Coordinates of C-alpha atoms and ligand atoms in Angstrom, one line a residue:
M11 CA 124.6 195.8 154.8
Q12 CA 128.1 194.7 155.7
A13 CA 130.7 194.6 153.0
K14 CA 133.6 192.1 153.4
L15 CA 136.6 191.0 151.4
S16 CA 137.7 187.4 151.2
R17 CA 140.8 185.9 149.6
L18 CA 139.6 182.3 149.8
A19 CA 139.0 180.4 146.7
A20 CA 135.5 180.8 145.5
T21 CA 134.8 177.1 146.1
E22 CA 135.7 177.5 149.8
I23 CA 133.3 180.4 150.4
D24 CA 130.6 179.6 153.0
A25 CA 127.7 181.7 152.0
D26 CA 123.9 181.4 151.3
A27 CA 124.6 182.3 147.7
L28 CA 127.8 182.8 145.7
V29 CA 127.6 184.7 142.5
L30 CA 129.9 183.7 139.6
I31 CA 130.0 185.7 136.3
E32 CA 129.9 183.9 133.0
F33 CA 130.5 185.8 129.8
E34 CA 129.1 185.1 126.4
G35 CA 130.8 182.2 124.8
G36 CA 132.7 181.4 128.0
R37 CA 132.9 178.3 130.1
R38 CA 134.2 178.5 133.6
A39 CA 136.8 175.9 134.1
E40 CA 135.6 174.7 137.5
L41 CA 132.0 174.4 136.1
A42 CA 132.8 172.9 132.7
G43 CA 132.6 169.4 134.1
P44 CA 129.7 169.5 136.6
L45 CA 127.6 171.8 134.4
S46 CA 128.4 170.5 131.0
A47 CA 124.8 169.7 130.3
L48 CA 123.7 173.3 131.1
Y49 CA 126.3 174.7 128.9
E50 CA 125.6 172.3 126.0
S51 CA 121.9 172.8 126.1
G52 CA 122.4 176.5 125.8
E53 CA 120.8 177.2 129.2
I54 CA 123.9 179.1 130.2
K55 CA 124.9 181.4 127.5
G56 CA 126.4 184.2 129.5
K57 CA 124.0 186.8 128.2
E58 CA 123.3 189.8 130.2
S59 CA 120.6 189.4 132.9
E60 CA 120.7 185.6 132.4
F61 CA 120.5 183.9 135.9
T62 CA 121.0 180.2 136.6
L63 CA 120.5 179.2 140.3
L64 CA 122.0 176.0 141.5
H65 CA 121.6 174.4 145.0
G66 CA 124.2 172.3 146.6
L67 CA 126.7 172.3 143.7
N68 CA 129.4 169.8 144.2
G69 CA 132.7 171.2 145.1
H70 CA 131.3 174.5 146.4
K71 CA 130.8 175.2 150.1
A72 CA 128.2 177.9 149.3
R73 CA 124.6 176.6 149.6
R74 CA 123.7 178.2 146.3
V75 CA 125.6 179.2 143.3
L76 CA 124.2 181.8 141.0
I77 CA 125.7 181.9 137.5
A78 CA 125.1 185.4 136.3
G79 CA 125.5 186.4 132.7
G80 CA 127.9 189.2 132.1
G81 CA 127.4 189.7 128.4
K82 CA 130.3 190.4 126.1
R83 CA 133.5 190.2 128.0
D84 CA 135.2 193.1 126.1
R85 CA 132.2 195.4 126.8
F86 CA 132.1 194.6 130.5
D87 CA 133.1 197.5 132.8
A88 CA 132.5 198.7 136.3
A89 CA 129.2 200.3 135.5
R90 CA 128.0 196.9 134.1
L91 CA 129.2 195.1 137.2
R92 CA 127.3 197.6 139.3
S93 CA 124.1 196.7 137.4
L94 CA 124.9 193.0 137.4
A95 CA 125.4 193.0 141.2
G96 CA 122.1 194.9 141.7
A97 CA 120.2 192.5 139.4
A98 CA 121.7 189.5 141.2
V99 CA 120.6 190.8 144.6
R100 CA 117.2 191.5 143.2
F101 CA 117.0 188.0 141.9
L102 CA 118.1 186.4 145.1
K103 CA 116.5 188.7 147.7
P104 CA 112.9 187.2 147.5
K105 CA 114.5 183.8 148.3
G106 CA 115.9 185.0 151.7
I107 CA 119.7 185.2 151.4
P108 CA 121.2 186.7 154.5
N109 CA 124.8 186.2 153.3
L110 CA 125.9 186.8 149.8
A111 CA 129.2 186.4 148.1
F112 CA 130.4 187.8 144.8
A113 CA 133.4 186.4 143.0
L114 CA 135.6 188.7 141.1
D115 CA 137.8 186.8 138.6
D116 CA 141.3 187.8 137.6
G117 CA 141.2 191.0 135.6
F118 CA 138.3 192.3 137.6
N119 CA 139.9 192.3 141.1
T120 CA 140.6 196.1 140.9
P121 CA 139.4 198.7 143.4
A122 CA 136.9 200.2 140.8
Y123 CA 135.3 196.8 140.2
A124 CA 135.2 195.9 143.9
A125 CA 133.5 199.2 144.8
A126 CA 131.0 198.8 141.9
A127 CA 130.0 195.3 143.1
V128 CA 129.4 196.5 146.6
E129 CA 127.6 199.6 145.4
G130 CA 125.3 197.7 143.0
A131 CA 124.4 195.0 145.7
I132 CA 123.5 197.7 148.3
L133 CA 121.5 199.8 145.7
G134 CA 119.7 196.7 144.5
A135 CA 118.6 195.7 147.9
W136 CA 116.7 199.0 148.5
E137 CA 112.9 199.0 148.4
P138 CA 110.4 201.8 148.5
D139 CA 108.0 199.9 150.8
Y140 CA 108.8 201.3 154.3
L141 CA 105.1 202.2 154.9
K142 CA 103.8 198.8 154.0
T143 CA 102.6 197.2 157.3
N144 CA 102.4 193.6 156.2
Q145 CA 105.9 192.3 156.9
T146 CA 105.3 189.0 154.9
D147 CA 105.0 191.1 151.8
K148 CA 108.6 192.2 152.3
D149 CA 111.9 190.5 151.4
K150 CA 114.3 189.5 154.3
P151 CA 117.2 191.9 154.5
I152 CA 120.6 190.9 153.2
D153 CA 123.1 191.2 156.1
S154 CA 126.4 191.0 154.3
V155 CA 128.0 190.9 150.8
T156 CA 131.5 189.4 150.6
I157 CA 133.7 190.2 147.6
V158 CA 135.8 187.1 146.8
T159 CA 139.0 187.8 145.0
A160 CA 142.4 186.3 144.6
G161 CA 145.2 188.6 145.5
G162 CA 144.2 192.3 145.7
D163 CA 145.9 194.8 148.0
A164 CA 144.9 197.4 150.7
A165 CA 143.4 199.6 148.0
L166 CA 140.8 197.0 147.4
A167 CA 139.6 197.0 151.0
A168 CA 139.5 200.8 150.9
A169 CA 137.4 200.7 147.6
L170 CA 135.0 198.3 149.2
E171 CA 134.4 200.7 152.1
R172 CA 134.1 203.6 149.7
G173 CA 131.5 201.6 147.7
R174 CA 129.6 200.8 150.9
V175 CA 129.6 204.4 152.1
I176 CA 128.4 205.8 148.8
A177 CA 125.6 203.2 148.3
E178 CA 124.4 203.6 151.9
A179 CA 124.2 207.3 151.4
A180 CA 122.4 206.8 148.1
N181 CA 119.8 204.7 150.0
L182 CA 119.5 207.4 152.7
T183 CA 118.8 209.8 149.8
R184 CA 116.2 207.5 148.4
D185 CA 114.6 207.0 151.8
I186 CA 114.1 210.7 152.2
A187 CA 113.1 211.2 148.6
V188 CA 110.4 208.6 148.7
E189 CA 108.7 209.9 151.8
P190 CA 105.2 211.2 151.1
P191 CA 104.7 214.9 151.2
N192 CA 102.3 214.9 154.1
L193 CA 105.0 213.3 156.2
L194 CA 108.0 215.1 154.7
T195 CA 107.4 218.8 155.2
P196 CA 110.2 221.4 155.0
L197 CA 110.7 221.3 158.7
R198 CA 110.8 217.5 158.8
L199 CA 113.3 217.5 156.0
A200 CA 115.4 219.8 158.1
E201 CA 115.1 217.4 161.1
R202 CA 116.2 214.5 158.9
A203 CA 119.2 216.6 157.9
R204 CA 120.0 217.5 161.5
S205 CA 120.1 213.9 162.6
V206 CA 122.3 213.0 159.7
A207 CA 124.6 215.8 160.6
E208 CA 124.7 214.9 164.3
A209 CA 125.4 211.3 163.6
S210 CA 128.2 212.1 161.2
G211 CA 129.9 215.0 163.0
L212 CA 128.9 217.7 160.5
A213 CA 128.0 221.2 161.7
F214 CA 124.3 222.0 161.2
E215 CA 122.2 225.1 161.0
M216 CA 118.7 225.8 160.0
L217 CA 117.5 229.2 159.0
D218 CA 113.8 229.6 159.9
Q219 CA 111.3 231.9 158.2
N220 CA 112.1 234.8 160.6
R221 CA 115.8 234.5 160.0
M222 CA 115.2 234.4 156.2
R223 CA 113.1 237.5 156.5
Q224 CA 115.8 239.3 158.3
L225 CA 118.3 238.3 155.7
G226 CA 116.0 239.3 152.8
M227 CA 115.4 236.0 151.1
G228 CA 112.3 237.4 149.3
A229 CA 112.5 234.9 146.3
L230 CA 112.3 231.8 148.6
L231 CA 109.8 233.4 150.9
G232 CA 107.5 234.3 148.1
V233 CA 107.3 230.6 147.1
A234 CA 106.8 229.5 150.7
Q235 CA 104.0 231.9 151.6
G236 CA 101.3 229.8 149.9
S237 CA 101.7 226.9 152.2
A238 CA 100.8 226.4 155.9
A239 CA 104.1 224.5 156.3
P240 CA 106.9 226.9 157.1
P241 CA 110.1 226.9 155.0
A242 CA 113.6 226.1 156.1
M243 CA 117.1 226.7 154.8
I244 CA 119.2 223.7 155.7
V245 CA 123.0 224.2 156.1
M246 CA 125.4 221.2 156.7
R247 CA 129.1 221.8 156.9
Y248 CA 132.1 219.7 156.5
T249 CA 135.5 221.1 157.3
P250 CA 138.6 219.0 156.4
E251 CA 141.3 218.5 158.9
K252 CA 143.9 219.4 156.3
A253 CA 142.5 221.2 153.3
A254 CA 144.4 221.0 150.1
S255 CA 143.5 224.6 149.2
S256 CA 141.3 227.4 150.3
D257 CA 138.6 226.3 148.0
H258 CA 135.1 226.0 149.4
L259 CA 132.6 223.9 147.5
A260 CA 128.9 224.4 148.0
I261 CA 126.5 221.7 146.9
V262 CA 122.9 223.0 146.7
G263 CA 119.8 220.9 146.2
K264 CA 116.2 221.9 145.4
G265 CA 114.1 221.0 148.4
V266 CA 110.4 221.5 147.3
T267 CA 108.6 218.9 149.4
F268 CA 105.6 219.1 147.2
D269 CA 105.0 221.2 144.0
T270 CA 101.4 221.8 143.2
G271 CA 102.5 224.6 140.9
G272 CA 101.0 227.2 143.3
I273 CA 98.4 229.5 141.7
S274 CA 99.7 228.5 138.3
I275 CA 98.5 225.1 139.3
K276 CA 99.6 221.9 137.7
P277 CA 97.1 219.4 136.1
A278 CA 95.8 216.6 138.5
D279 CA 97.1 213.8 136.4
G280 CA 100.4 212.6 137.8
M281 CA 100.7 215.4 140.3
E282 CA 101.6 212.9 143.1
K283 CA 105.0 212.6 141.6
M284 CA 105.8 216.1 142.6
K285 CA 106.7 214.7 146.0
Y286 CA 110.1 214.0 144.5
D287 CA 110.7 217.7 143.8
M288 CA 113.1 217.6 146.7
A289 CA 115.3 214.9 145.3
G290 CA 118.1 217.3 144.6
G291 CA 118.0 218.3 148.3
A292 CA 117.9 214.7 149.4
A293 CA 120.9 214.0 147.3
V294 CA 122.7 216.9 149.0
I295 CA 121.9 215.5 152.5
G296 CA 123.0 212.0 151.5
A297 CA 126.2 213.2 149.9
M298 CA 127.1 215.2 153.0
Q299 CA 126.8 212.0 155.1
A300 CA 129.2 210.2 152.7
I301 CA 131.5 213.2 152.6
A302 CA 131.7 213.3 156.5
Q303 CA 132.8 209.6 156.4
L304 CA 135.1 209.7 153.4
K305 CA 136.8 213.0 154.4
P306 CA 137.9 214.7 151.2
R307 CA 140.5 217.5 151.5
V308 CA 138.1 220.3 150.5
A309 CA 135.6 222.2 152.6
V310 CA 132.1 221.3 151.5
T311 CA 128.9 223.0 152.6
G312 CA 125.5 221.4 151.8
I313 CA 122.6 223.8 151.3
V314 CA 118.9 222.8 150.9
P315 CA 116.3 225.5 150.4
A316 CA 113.1 223.6 151.6
V317 CA 109.6 224.9 150.8
E318 CA 106.2 223.6 149.8
N319 CA 104.7 225.2 146.7
M320 CA 101.0 225.5 147.5
P321 CA 98.1 227.7 146.2
G322 CA 97.0 228.9 149.7
S323 CA 95.1 232.1 150.3
N324 CA 98.4 233.9 150.9
A325 CA 100.1 232.4 147.9
Q326 CA 102.1 234.6 145.6
R327 CA 100.4 235.6 142.3
P328 CA 101.6 235.8 138.8
G329 CA 102.5 239.5 138.5
D330 CA 104.1 239.7 142.0
I331 CA 107.5 241.2 142.1
V332 CA 109.9 239.9 144.9
T333 CA 113.3 241.1 146.0
S334 CA 115.8 238.3 146.1
L335 CA 118.6 237.9 148.6
S336 CA 121.0 239.2 145.9
G337 CA 119.0 242.5 145.9
R338 CA 117.7 241.8 142.3
T339 CA 114.0 242.1 141.7
I340 CA 112.1 239.2 140.1
E341 CA 108.7 239.4 138.3
I342 CA 106.9 236.2 139.0
L343 CA 105.0 235.3 135.8
N344 CA 104.4 231.7 136.5
T345 CA 104.4 230.4 140.2
D346 CA 105.2 226.9 139.0
A347 CA 108.7 228.0 138.1
E348 CA 109.5 228.1 141.8
G349 CA 112.6 225.9 141.9
R350 CA 114.7 228.7 140.2
L351 CA 113.3 231.2 142.8
I352 CA 114.4 229.2 145.9
L353 CA 117.7 228.2 144.3
A354 CA 118.4 231.9 143.5
D355 CA 118.4 232.7 147.2
A356 CA 120.3 229.5 148.0
I357 CA 123.0 230.2 145.6
T358 CA 123.4 233.8 146.8
Y359 CA 123.5 232.5 150.3
A360 CA 126.2 230.0 149.4
K361 CA 128.3 232.8 148.1
Q362 CA 127.7 234.8 151.3
L363 CA 128.9 231.8 153.2
G364 CA 132.1 232.0 151.3
A365 CA 131.6 229.3 148.6
T366 CA 134.2 229.6 145.8
H367 CA 132.5 227.0 143.7
V368 CA 128.8 226.0 143.5
V369 CA 127.1 222.9 142.2
D370 CA 123.4 222.7 142.4
A371 CA 121.1 219.8 141.6
A372 CA 117.3 220.3 141.0
T373 CA 114.3 218.6 139.5
L374 CA 114.0 221.9 137.7
T375 CA 112.1 221.5 134.4
G376 CA 109.9 219.2 132.5
A377 CA 111.8 220.5 129.4
I378 CA 114.9 218.7 130.4
V379 CA 112.9 215.4 130.3
V380 CA 111.7 216.3 126.8
A381 CA 115.3 217.0 125.7
L382 CA 117.1 214.1 127.4
G383 CA 114.5 211.6 128.6
H384 CA 115.3 209.6 131.6
T385 CA 118.8 208.6 130.7
S386 CA 121.0 211.6 131.1
S387 CA 120.9 214.6 133.6
G388 CA 121.3 218.0 131.9
V389 CA 124.4 220.0 133.0
F390 CA 124.9 223.8 132.6
S391 CA 127.9 225.8 133.7
N392 CA 129.5 229.2 133.6
D393 CA 133.0 227.7 134.1
G394 CA 134.9 225.4 131.8
D395 CA 137.2 224.1 134.6
L396 CA 134.4 223.2 137.1
L397 CA 132.4 221.8 134.3
A398 CA 135.2 219.5 133.3
R399 CA 135.7 218.4 136.9
W400 CA 132.0 217.7 137.2
M401 CA 131.8 215.6 134.0
A402 CA 134.9 213.6 135.0
A403 CA 133.3 213.0 138.5
A404 CA 130.0 211.9 137.0
K405 CA 131.7 209.5 134.5
E406 CA 133.8 208.0 137.4
A407 CA 130.5 207.7 139.5
G408 CA 128.6 206.0 136.7
E409 CA 126.0 208.8 136.4
K410 CA 125.2 209.9 132.9
M411 CA 125.4 213.7 132.3
W412 CA 125.0 215.8 129.2
H413 CA 126.4 219.2 128.7
M414 CA 123.7 221.7 127.7
P415 CA 124.1 225.3 126.3
L416 CA 123.8 228.6 128.1
D417 CA 123.8 231.6 125.8
E418 CA 123.0 235.3 126.0
D419 CA 120.1 234.7 123.6
Y420 CA 118.3 232.8 126.5
R421 CA 118.8 235.8 128.8
D422 CA 116.8 238.0 126.3
Q423 CA 113.7 235.8 127.1
L424 CA 114.0 236.8 130.8
K425 CA 113.8 240.6 130.2
T426 CA 110.9 242.5 131.7
V427 CA 110.3 246.2 132.0
Y428 CA 109.0 245.8 135.6
A429 CA 111.9 244.2 137.3
D430 CA 115.5 243.1 136.8
I431 CA 114.4 239.6 135.6
Q432 CA 111.3 237.6 135.1
N433 CA 111.1 233.9 136.1
I434 CA 110.0 232.3 132.9
G435 CA 110.9 232.5 129.2
T436 CA 109.0 231.2 126.1
R437 CA 107.9 227.5 125.6
W438 CA 111.1 226.6 123.9
G439 CA 114.4 225.6 125.5
G440 CA 112.8 225.7 128.9
A441 CA 115.6 223.9 130.6
C442 CA 118.1 226.5 129.1
T443 CA 116.2 229.5 130.2
A444 CA 115.8 228.0 133.8
A445 CA 119.6 227.6 133.9
T446 CA 120.1 231.0 132.6
F447 CA 117.9 232.4 135.3
L448 CA 120.2 230.7 137.9
K449 CA 123.3 231.8 136.2
E450 CA 122.3 235.4 136.9
F451 CA 122.6 234.6 140.6
A452 CA 125.8 232.5 140.4
D453 CA 127.3 235.6 138.6
D454 CA 131.0 235.1 138.3
T455 CA 131.4 232.4 140.9
P456 CA 132.2 229.1 139.1
W457 CA 129.0 227.2 139.1
V458 CA 127.4 224.0 137.7
H459 CA 123.7 223.3 137.5
V460 CA 122.4 219.7 137.1
D461 CA 118.8 219.3 136.1
V462 CA 117.7 215.9 137.4
A463 CA 114.0 216.1 136.6
G464 CA 114.3 213.2 134.2
T465 CA 116.8 211.0 136.2
A466 CA 116.1 211.4 139.9
W467 CA 113.0 209.1 139.7
L468 CA 112.5 205.7 138.0
D469 CA 108.9 205.2 137.0
D470 CA 109.4 201.5 136.5
A471 CA 111.7 199.1 138.3
K472 CA 114.8 198.0 136.4
S473 CA 116.3 194.6 136.9
H474 CA 119.0 196.1 139.2
M475 CA 116.9 198.8 140.9
A476 CA 113.5 199.3 142.5
K477 CA 111.2 201.9 141.1
G478 CA 111.2 205.3 142.8
P479 CA 114.1 207.7 143.7
T480 CA 117.5 206.8 142.2
G481 CA 119.8 209.0 144.3
I482 CA 121.2 210.8 141.3
P483 CA 123.4 212.9 141.4
L484 CA 124.7 211.9 144.8
A485 CA 127.6 209.8 143.6
S486 CA 128.9 212.6 141.4
F487 CA 128.7 215.0 144.3
I488 CA 130.9 212.7 146.4
T489 CA 133.2 211.9 143.7
L490 CA 133.7 215.6 142.8
A491 CA 134.6 216.3 146.5
M492 CA 136.9 213.3 146.7
Q493 CA 138.8 214.2 143.5
W494 CA 139.2 217.9 144.5
Q495 CA 142.8 219.0 144.1
Ligands
BES505 N1 109.2 220.6 139.6 C1 109.0 221.1 138.3 C2 109.7 220.4 137.2 C3 109.5 218.9 137.0 C4 108.7 218.5 136.0 C5 110.2 218.0 137.7 C6 108.6 217.1 135.7 C7 110.0 216.7 137.6 C8 109.2 216.2 136.5 C9 109.2 222.6 138.2 O1 109.0 223.3 139.4 C10 108.3 223.1 137.2 O2 107.1 223.1 137.5 N2 108.8 223.6 136.1 C11 107.9 224.2 135.1 C12 108.5 225.4 134.7 C13 107.6 226.3 133.7 C14 106.5 226.8 134.5 C15 108.5 227.4 133.1 C16 107.9 223.1 134.0 O3 108.9 222.4 133.7 O4 106.8 223.0 133.3
MN506 MN1 107.0 223.9 139.6
ZN507 ZN1 109.2 222.2 141.1

């Protein structure tokens, strides 16, 4: 979708639909006359998710005008605008609207609002129906969104482009995450990453099973051995032209293309959802595409350990002890706690590649969904400074995050007499013991772990977003890199 900026008056905009925001208790001057009946009858109240669609409104060049309720004006912010833009797109999309315009009134013509409107529109347009063969079931694509604003400076145009790049990258992440597990094997995921890297000028490397054996990635290989589909370690590198420092940020995403649980097999009910167990990895690939375009002043390496967790005849067993890339031995007590195993080797590998800071994103535990539901992602860290940067980036990006504890007490749960560490703790605080396991491998490298098991997938469509993958925490990844000092 194209994003354009126009400084024409809203009435002069030639578009298939022009969206105007009305707040609770408000009455837009230019509409007060022609729409007085609608206002007086209470049909336009300005409440959130209230839409009033008008055709051929007098005095407007646009073929349709959509009055979109913004709710209470003093509670309106960029995040609300993002949702409102998405909801407006989803309201209009079935009607066939190739060119959409969005008016930002005085007070809202800032870069943050402009970016949010574009982002919301592009995110709202996405659908998970790429394998439906009947084209008549599908909405026609929206070709362009024009942000209409009086005044505004060059920063506004840059913000528009930033919003477009981030949202297109989020939709790429969602395209990858929604692919069914028979089509998206670890090697296919690596091929997707390779084509993204080639198209955006990133360096790309894939470690295959043999290379991983040579290096000693026993924790990852133990998970992979139950599947006929070979694993891949995906590496995408961005090098800035002028780095602000010698820092090297690694973003690492769990890439389990399907998680049956392995020998510790999961119940059948709902198992199909485990195709999104690579959502963290997909977010890394999408973020790397955006980073290549937005060019932050820090070196960023995207790493995705990709495996399928299957209970094949060669699968690892509870009781197996594997040697990780770090040299530490791990006793496998539950083969369904596989994400932490592949991430242990990926985090160690990130450090071997010279990462000074590591952020990982993973659909790691059901326990984080119990703790936080589907609203906030759980954040764990061994470093106050990186944690603060991450939380600030997430806030700016509009992705909700909640800081969770890491404590020596959780480490006690991972003690075993047979190896250096075991891969599960007790039933309680499962998200915290999983994070504690990862912390062991991050060691003293500043690290943040984001558990997105509850937030990477929407079970039911929202007014502003289709059901399926959300892209979280891609926008935070990008914002973190862009804000790096
Ligand atoms: N991929 C799952 C976690 C998950 C659960 C993601 C629900 C999304 C939604 C992970 O590999 C897993 O199976 N975790 C186990 C860990 C347990 C065996 C210690 C879990 O959470 O039950
Ligand atoms: Mn699992
Ligand atoms: Zn998993």
